[in-house]
CSV table of C-alpha atoms in Angstrom, one decimal:
chain,number,residue,atom,x,y,z
A,871,VAL,CA,-30.0,178.8,49.1
A,872,GLN,CA,-28.8,175.3,48.4
A,873,LEU,CA,-25.5,173.9,48.1
A,874,VAL,CA,-24.8,170.3,47.2
A,875,GLU,CA,-21.3,168.9,47.1
A,876,SER,CA,-20.1,165.8,45.3
A,877,GLY,CA,-17.2,164.0,44.1
A,878,GLY,CA,-15.8,162.5,47.5
A,879,GLY,CA,-14.7,159.0,48.0
A,880,LEU,CA,-11.7,156.9,48.7
A,881,VAL,CA,-8.5,157.6,47.1
A,882,GLN,CA,-5.0,156.3,47.7
A,883,PRO,CA,-2.1,158.6,49.0
A,884,GLY,CA,-0.9,160.6,45.8
A,885,GLY,CA,-4.0,160.3,44.1
A,886,SER,CA,-6.5,163.0,42.9
A,887,LEU,CA,-10.2,163.9,43.4
A,888,ARG,CA,-12.2,166.7,42.1
A,889,LEU,CA,-15.0,168.1,44.1
A,890,SER,CA,-17.9,169.8,42.8
A,891,CYS,CA,-20.7,172.1,44.5
A,892,ALA,CA,-24.0,172.8,42.7
A,893,ALA,CA,-25.5,176.2,43.8
A,894,SER,CA,-29.0,177.1,43.6
A,895,GLY,CA,-31.3,179.4,45.2
A,896,PHE,CA,-29.2,182.6,44.9
A,897,THR,CA,-27.4,184.6,42.2
A,898,PHE,CA,-24.3,182.5,42.2
A,899,ASP,CA,-21.8,185.0,40.3
A,900,ASP,CA,-22.6,187.7,42.8
A,901,TYR,CA,-20.8,186.1,45.6
A,902,ALA,CA,-17.2,184.6,46.5
A,903,MET,CA,-17.2,180.9,47.6
A,904,SER,CA,-15.1,178.9,49.8
A,905,TRP,CA,-14.1,175.2,50.5
A,906,VAL,CA,-13.9,174.5,54.3
A,907,ARG,CA,-13.1,170.8,55.7
A,908,GLN,CA,-13.4,169.1,59.0
A,909,ALA,CA,-11.2,166.0,59.8
A,910,PRO,CA,-12.4,163.4,61.9
A,911,GLY,CA,-12.4,164.5,65.7
A,912,LYS,CA,-11.1,168.0,64.5
A,913,GLY,CA,-12.6,171.5,64.1
A,914,LEU,CA,-13.3,173.2,60.9
A,915,GLU,CA,-10.3,174.0,58.6
A,916,TRP,CA,-10.7,176.8,55.7
A,917,VAL,CA,-9.2,175.4,52.6
A,918,SER,CA,-9.6,177.8,49.7
A,919,ALA,CA,-11.7,180.7,48.4
A,920,ILE,CA,-12.4,182.3,45.1
A,921,SER,CA,-13.8,185.7,44.2
A,922,TRP,CA,-17.2,186.0,42.2
A,923,ASN,CA,-15.5,186.0,38.8
A,924,GLY,CA,-12.6,183.6,39.6
A,925,GLY,CA,-10.3,186.3,39.3
A,926,SER,CA,-8.7,185.9,42.8
A,927,THR,CA,-8.1,182.7,44.5
A,928,TYR,CA,-6.6,181.8,47.9
A,929,TYR,CA,-5.3,178.7,49.6
A,930,ALA,CA,-4.3,177.6,53.0
A,931,GLU,CA,-0.5,177.0,53.2
A,932,SER,CA,-0.8,173.3,53.3
A,933,MET,CA,-2.9,173.1,50.2
A,934,LYS,CA,-0.9,175.5,47.8
A,935,GLY,CA,0.3,173.8,44.9
A,936,ARG,CA,-1.8,170.8,45.4
A,937,PHE,CA,-5.6,171.9,45.3
A,938,THR,CA,-7.0,174.4,42.7
A,939,ILE,CA,-10.3,176.2,43.2
A,940,SER,CA,-12.3,177.1,40.2
A,941,ARG,CA,-15.9,178.0,39.4
A,942,ASP,CA,-18.1,177.9,36.3
A,943,ASN,CA,-20.6,180.9,36.6
A,944,ALA,CA,-22.6,179.6,33.6
A,945,LYS,CA,-23.3,176.2,35.6
A,946,ASN,CA,-23.4,177.6,38.9
A,947,THR,CA,-20.8,175.3,40.0
A,948,LEU,CA,-17.7,175.5,42.4
A,949,TYR,CA,-15.0,173.0,42.0
A,950,LEU,CA,-11.8,171.9,44.1
A,951,GLN,CA,-9.2,169.8,42.1
A,952,MET,CA,-7.1,167.8,44.7
A,953,ASN,CA,-3.9,166.5,43.6
A,954,SER,CA,-0.9,164.6,45.5
A,955,LEU,CA,-3.5,163.7,48.4
A,956,LYS,CA,-2.2,162.8,51.7
A,957,SER,CA,-3.8,160.9,54.6
A,958,GLU,CA,-4.0,164.2,56.4
A,959,ASP,CA,-6.5,165.4,53.8
A,960,THR,CA,-9.1,162.9,55.0
A,961,ALA,CA,-12.0,165.0,55.9
A,962,VAL,CA,-15.5,166.0,55.2
A,963,TYR,CA,-15.3,168.9,52.6
A,964,TYR,CA,-18.0,171.7,52.6
A,965,CYS,CA,-18.5,174.3,50.1
A,966,ALA,CA,-19.7,177.7,51.5
A,967,LYS,CA,-21.1,180.9,50.2
A,968,ASP,CA,-19.6,184.1,51.2
A,969,THR,CA,-21.7,187.3,52.2
A,970,ARG,CA,-19.6,189.5,49.6
A,971,ALA,CA,-18.4,189.2,45.9
A,972,VAL,CA,-14.8,189.4,47.1
A,973,VAL,CA,-13.1,187.2,49.6
A,974,ARG,CA,-11.8,189.7,52.1
A,975,GLY,CA,-14.1,191.3,54.7
A,976,GLY,CA,-17.1,189.1,54.3
A,977,ALA,CA,-18.5,185.9,56.1
A,978,LEU,CA,-19.7,182.5,55.3
A,979,ASP,CA,-23.5,182.4,55.6
A,980,ALA,CA,-24.6,179.2,53.8
A,981,TRP,CA,-23.2,175.6,53.8
A,982,GLY,CA,-23.7,172.5,52.0
A,983,GLN,CA,-23.9,169.0,53.6
A,984,GLY,CA,-20.5,168.0,52.9
A,985,THR,CA,-18.8,165.3,50.9
A,986,LEU,CA,-16.4,162.8,52.4
A,987,VAL,CA,-12.8,162.3,51.3
A,988,THR,CA,-10.8,159.5,52.5
A,989,VAL,CA,-7.1,159.3,51.6
A,990,SER,CA,-6.0,155.7,52.7
A,991,SER,CA,-4.1,152.7,51.0
């Protein structure tokens, strides 16, 4: 299993970024996927999740209305569109593979190396 994130960088408050996660080594559309982040000096924080076919999506409360998770199963790629970014969104963002096709009841069993998002003026 390999998960490779990209798209991070420096953005001003209020700006937007789109993260991508290229997946390989497993049947991508058999599994739900998640984004998880870790701010400097803090623990892991779950951000969002999506079911195997994109039919169900879930967000942490503080991300609702600002972030959008999606996937392109033909391209084996997971996305996170982030709008109205705030300084508190600064973190390393990881994509992670679930053990199930649906989001509920599983666990995350593979992680990428992460991509750094810095929100600062």
